[in-house]
Short mmCIF file of C-alpha atoms in Angstrom, two decimals:
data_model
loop_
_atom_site.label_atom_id
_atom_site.label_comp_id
_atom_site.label_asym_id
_atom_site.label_seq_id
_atom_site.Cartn_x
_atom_site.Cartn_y
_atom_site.Cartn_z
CA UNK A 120 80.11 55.46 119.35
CA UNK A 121 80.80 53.61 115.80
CA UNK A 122 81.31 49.92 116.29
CA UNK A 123 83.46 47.25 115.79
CA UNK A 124 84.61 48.40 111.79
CA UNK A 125 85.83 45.87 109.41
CA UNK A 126 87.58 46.91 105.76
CA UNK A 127 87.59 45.85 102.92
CA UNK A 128 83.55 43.96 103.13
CA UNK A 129 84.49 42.11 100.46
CA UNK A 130 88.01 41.39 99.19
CA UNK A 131 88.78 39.07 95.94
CA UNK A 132 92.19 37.90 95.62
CA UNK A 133 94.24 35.32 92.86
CA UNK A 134 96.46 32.17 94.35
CA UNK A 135 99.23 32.90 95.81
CA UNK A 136 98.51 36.93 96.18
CA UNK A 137 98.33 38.37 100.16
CA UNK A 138 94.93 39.12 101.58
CA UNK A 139 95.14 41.94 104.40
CA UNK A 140 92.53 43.06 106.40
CA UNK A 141 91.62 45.29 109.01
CA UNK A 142 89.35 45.23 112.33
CA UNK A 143 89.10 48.66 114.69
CA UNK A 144 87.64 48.07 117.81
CA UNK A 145 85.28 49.73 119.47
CA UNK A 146 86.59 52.99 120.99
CA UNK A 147 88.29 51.77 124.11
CA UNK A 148 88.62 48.24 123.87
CA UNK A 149 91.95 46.76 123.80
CA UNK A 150 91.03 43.20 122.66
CA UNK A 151 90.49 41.95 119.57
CA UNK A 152 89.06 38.45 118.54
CA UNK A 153 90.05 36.92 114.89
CA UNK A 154 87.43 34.51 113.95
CA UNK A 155 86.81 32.43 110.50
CA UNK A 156 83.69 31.28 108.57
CA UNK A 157 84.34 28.52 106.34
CA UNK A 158 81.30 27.69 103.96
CA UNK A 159 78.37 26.52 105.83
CA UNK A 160 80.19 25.97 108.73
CA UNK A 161 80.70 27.63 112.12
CA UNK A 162 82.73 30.24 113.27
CA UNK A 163 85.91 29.09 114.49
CA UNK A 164 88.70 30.77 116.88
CA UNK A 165 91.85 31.93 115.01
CA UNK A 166 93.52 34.39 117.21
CA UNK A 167 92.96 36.94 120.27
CA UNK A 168 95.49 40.21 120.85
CA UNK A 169 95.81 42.62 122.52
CA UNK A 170 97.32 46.09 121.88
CA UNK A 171 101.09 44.83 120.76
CA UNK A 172 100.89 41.14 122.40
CA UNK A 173 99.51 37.96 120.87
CA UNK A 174 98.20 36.44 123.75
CA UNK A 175 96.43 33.01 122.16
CA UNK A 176 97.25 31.92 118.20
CA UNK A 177 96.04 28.41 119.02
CA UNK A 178 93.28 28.54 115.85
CA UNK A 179 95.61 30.42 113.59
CA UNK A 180 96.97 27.75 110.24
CA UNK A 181 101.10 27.08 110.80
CA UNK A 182 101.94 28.96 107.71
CA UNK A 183 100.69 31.74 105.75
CA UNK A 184 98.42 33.49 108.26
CA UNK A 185 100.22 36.33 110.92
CA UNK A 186 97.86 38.57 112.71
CA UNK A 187 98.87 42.17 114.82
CA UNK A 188 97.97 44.77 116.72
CA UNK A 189 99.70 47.76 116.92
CA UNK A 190 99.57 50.28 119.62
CA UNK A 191 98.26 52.57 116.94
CA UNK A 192 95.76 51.52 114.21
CA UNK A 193 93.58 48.85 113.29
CA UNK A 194 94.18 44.86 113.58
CA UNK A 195 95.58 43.28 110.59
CA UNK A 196 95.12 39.89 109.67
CA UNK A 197 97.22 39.13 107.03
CA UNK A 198 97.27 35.85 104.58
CA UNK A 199 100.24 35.03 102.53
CA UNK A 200 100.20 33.45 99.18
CA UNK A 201 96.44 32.60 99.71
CA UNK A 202 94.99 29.66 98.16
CA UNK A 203 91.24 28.67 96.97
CA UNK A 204 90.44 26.98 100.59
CA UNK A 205 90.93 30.69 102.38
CA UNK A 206 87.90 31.36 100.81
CA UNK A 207 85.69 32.24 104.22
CA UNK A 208 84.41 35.47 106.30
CA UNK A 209 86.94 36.53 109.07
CA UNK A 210 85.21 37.94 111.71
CA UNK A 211 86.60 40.55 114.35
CA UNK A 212 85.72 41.43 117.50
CA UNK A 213 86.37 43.73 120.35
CA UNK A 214 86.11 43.84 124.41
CA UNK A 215 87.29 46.07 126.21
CA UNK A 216 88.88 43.59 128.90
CA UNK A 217 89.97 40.25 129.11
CA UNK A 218 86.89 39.24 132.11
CA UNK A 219 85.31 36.26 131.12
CA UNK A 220 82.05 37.94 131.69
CA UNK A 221 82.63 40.71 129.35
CA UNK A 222 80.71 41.01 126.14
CA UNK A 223 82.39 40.47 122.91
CA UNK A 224 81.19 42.91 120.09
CA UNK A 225 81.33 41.80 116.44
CA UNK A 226 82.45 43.54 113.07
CA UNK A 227 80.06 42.89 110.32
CA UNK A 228 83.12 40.79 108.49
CA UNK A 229 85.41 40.23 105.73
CA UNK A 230 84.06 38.06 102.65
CA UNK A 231 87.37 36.59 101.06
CA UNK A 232 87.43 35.25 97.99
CA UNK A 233 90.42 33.55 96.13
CA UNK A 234 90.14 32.82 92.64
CA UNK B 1471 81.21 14.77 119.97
CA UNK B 1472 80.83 18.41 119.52
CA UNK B 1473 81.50 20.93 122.76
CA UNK B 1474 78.23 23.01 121.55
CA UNK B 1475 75.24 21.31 120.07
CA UNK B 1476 72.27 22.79 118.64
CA UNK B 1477 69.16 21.54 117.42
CA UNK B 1478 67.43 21.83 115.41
CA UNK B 1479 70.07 22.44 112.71
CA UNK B 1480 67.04 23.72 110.68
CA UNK B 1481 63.47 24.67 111.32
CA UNK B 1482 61.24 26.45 109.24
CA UNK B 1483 57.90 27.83 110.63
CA UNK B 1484 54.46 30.27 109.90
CA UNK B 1485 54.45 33.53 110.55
CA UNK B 1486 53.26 34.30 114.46
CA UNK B 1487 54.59 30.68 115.90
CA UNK B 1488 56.15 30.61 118.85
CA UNK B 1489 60.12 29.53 118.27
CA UNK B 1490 62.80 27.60 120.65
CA UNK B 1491 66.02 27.02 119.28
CA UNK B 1492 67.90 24.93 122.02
CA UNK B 1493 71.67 24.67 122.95
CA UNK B 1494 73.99 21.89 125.00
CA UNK B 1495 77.19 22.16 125.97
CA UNK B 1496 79.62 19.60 127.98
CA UNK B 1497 82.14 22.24 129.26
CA UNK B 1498 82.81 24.91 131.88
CA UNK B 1499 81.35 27.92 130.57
CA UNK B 1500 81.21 31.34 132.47
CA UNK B 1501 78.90 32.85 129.75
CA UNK B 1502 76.61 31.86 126.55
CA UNK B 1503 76.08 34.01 123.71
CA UNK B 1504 73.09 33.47 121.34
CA UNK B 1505 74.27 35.40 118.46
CA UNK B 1506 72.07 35.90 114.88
CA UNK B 1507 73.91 36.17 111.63
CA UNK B 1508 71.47 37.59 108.48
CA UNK B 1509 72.07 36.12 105.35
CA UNK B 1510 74.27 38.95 104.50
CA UNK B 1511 76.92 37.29 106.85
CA UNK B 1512 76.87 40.07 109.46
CA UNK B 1513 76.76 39.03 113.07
CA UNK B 1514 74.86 40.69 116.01
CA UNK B 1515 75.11 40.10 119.50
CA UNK B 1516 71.81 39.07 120.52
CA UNK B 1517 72.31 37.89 124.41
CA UNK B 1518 74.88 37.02 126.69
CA UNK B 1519 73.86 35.12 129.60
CA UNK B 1520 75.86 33.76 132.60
CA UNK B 1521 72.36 32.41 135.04
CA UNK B 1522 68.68 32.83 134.56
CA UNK B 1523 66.92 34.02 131.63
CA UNK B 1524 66.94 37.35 129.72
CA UNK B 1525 64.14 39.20 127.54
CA UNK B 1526 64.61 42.17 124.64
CA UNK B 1527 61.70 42.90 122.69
CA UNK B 1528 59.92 39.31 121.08
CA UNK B 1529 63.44 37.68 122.25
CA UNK B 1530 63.89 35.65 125.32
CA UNK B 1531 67.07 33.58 126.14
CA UNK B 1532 67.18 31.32 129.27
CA UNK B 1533 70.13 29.14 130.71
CA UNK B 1534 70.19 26.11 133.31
CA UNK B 1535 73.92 25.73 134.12
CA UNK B 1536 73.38 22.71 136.33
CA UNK B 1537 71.94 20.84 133.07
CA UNK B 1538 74.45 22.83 130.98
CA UNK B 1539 71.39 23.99 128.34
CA UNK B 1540 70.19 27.29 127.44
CA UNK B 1541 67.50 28.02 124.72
CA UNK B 1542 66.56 30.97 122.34
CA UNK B 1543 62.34 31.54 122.19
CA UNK B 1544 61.05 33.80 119.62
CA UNK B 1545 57.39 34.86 120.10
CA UNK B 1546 55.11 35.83 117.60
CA UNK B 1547 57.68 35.25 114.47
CA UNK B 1548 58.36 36.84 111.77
CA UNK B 1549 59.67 36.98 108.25
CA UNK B 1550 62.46 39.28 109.76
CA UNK B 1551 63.25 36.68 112.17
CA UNK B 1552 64.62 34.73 109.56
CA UNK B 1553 68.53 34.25 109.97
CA UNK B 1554 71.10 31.57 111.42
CA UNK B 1555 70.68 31.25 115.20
CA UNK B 1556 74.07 30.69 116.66
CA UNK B 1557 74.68 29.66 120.14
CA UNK B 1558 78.53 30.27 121.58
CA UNK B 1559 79.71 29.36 125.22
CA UNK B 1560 82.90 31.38 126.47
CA UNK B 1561 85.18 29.26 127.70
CA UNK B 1562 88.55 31.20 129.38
CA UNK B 1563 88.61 33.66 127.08
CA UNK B 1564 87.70 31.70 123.93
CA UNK B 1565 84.30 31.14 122.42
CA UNK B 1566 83.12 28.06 121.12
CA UNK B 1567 80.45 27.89 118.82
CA UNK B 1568 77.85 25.64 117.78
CA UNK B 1569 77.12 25.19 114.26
CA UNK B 1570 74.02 27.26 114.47
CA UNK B 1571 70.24 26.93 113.51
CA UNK B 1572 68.67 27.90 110.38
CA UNK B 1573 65.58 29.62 110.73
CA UNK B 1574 62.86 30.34 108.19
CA UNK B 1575 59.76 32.22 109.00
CA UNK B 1576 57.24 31.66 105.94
CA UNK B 1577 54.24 34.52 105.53
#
């Protein structure tokens, strides 16, 4: 049972190109968590979906950023036009229900860098 | 003030002490994660705790949800055990992190 996958691991990217990347869940989990790792800081929330719904996009920037979840395929978080200060990890993760209880499992990451 | 506050931000210890990282939080929670991250970046899933206390292997993660604290003991350390110690509370279904604990076990 393969976990939470994350692609590219490391993804390098000019101003104003589009960064996309991809999180597939754990088999059977319908939620998936967006989170970002600014340098040396915390993890913060961006978005959580599930399959074809964006149910909370309360930590996801105004402009630029769009995230989705297709009833087939991976999560895509996708940056437009990205700029030096999207430099960061995005985390995913997976559960496979909303309970509060439940476990969230983690990808090992996407390291963005914008030159 | 921060939701989630850990301390200490750093600590840096011999080989075969006995760790506690410790966590506070000021809001409803129905579950705490300590999660590690390696210097790689990677994140693993260390505990999730709603009451009581929890053990895996040298690892051993308690909680006291009346004085809203939890804390992460490591026993006999190692070099291994050196990563950032993160401590998240779930709150609804959002998690809110603290800014995590650096650890470094010298030889």
């Amino acid at each position: 049972n393969a976990g939470v996958m994350q692609n590219p691991r490391h993804l390098v990217r000019r101003r104003g190109q589009e960064a996309r990347l991809r999180c597939s869940p754990m088999k059977g989990h319908s939620h998936v968590y967006w989170y970002r790792q600014l340098p040396e800081e915390g993890l913060k929330f961006m978005v959580y979906l599930q399959k074809e719904n964006i149910i909370d996009e309360s930590g996801m920037p105004k402009e630029r950023f769009s995230a989705e979840f297709p009833k087939e395929g991976p999560s895509i978080l996708r940056i437009q036009q990205v700029v030096r200060g999207d430099s960061a990890a995005y985390f995913c993760a997976s559960s496979p229900w909303k309970s509060s209880y439940n476990e969230q499992f983690f990808g090992p990451g996407t390291r963005l860098t914008v030159l | 003030k921060n939701e989630v506050e850990q301390s200490p931000q750093n600590l840096t210890a011999q080989e075969g002490e006995f760790i506690t990282i410790n966590c506070s939080y000021s809001v409803g929670i129905s579950a705490l994660h300590w999660l590690q991250q390696h210097p790689g970046g990677g994140i693993v899933s260390l505990f999730m705790l709603s009451s009581g206390k929890k053990k895996h292997g040298r690892l051993i993660a308690t909680i006291n949800i009346q004085e809203k604290h939890s804390s992460l003991h490591i026993t006999a350390s190692h070099p291994r055990d050196s990563a950032v110690y993160i401590c998240a509370v779930r709150s609804n279904y959002q998690l809110i992190w603290g800014a995590g604990t650096k650890l470094i076990i010298k030889p």
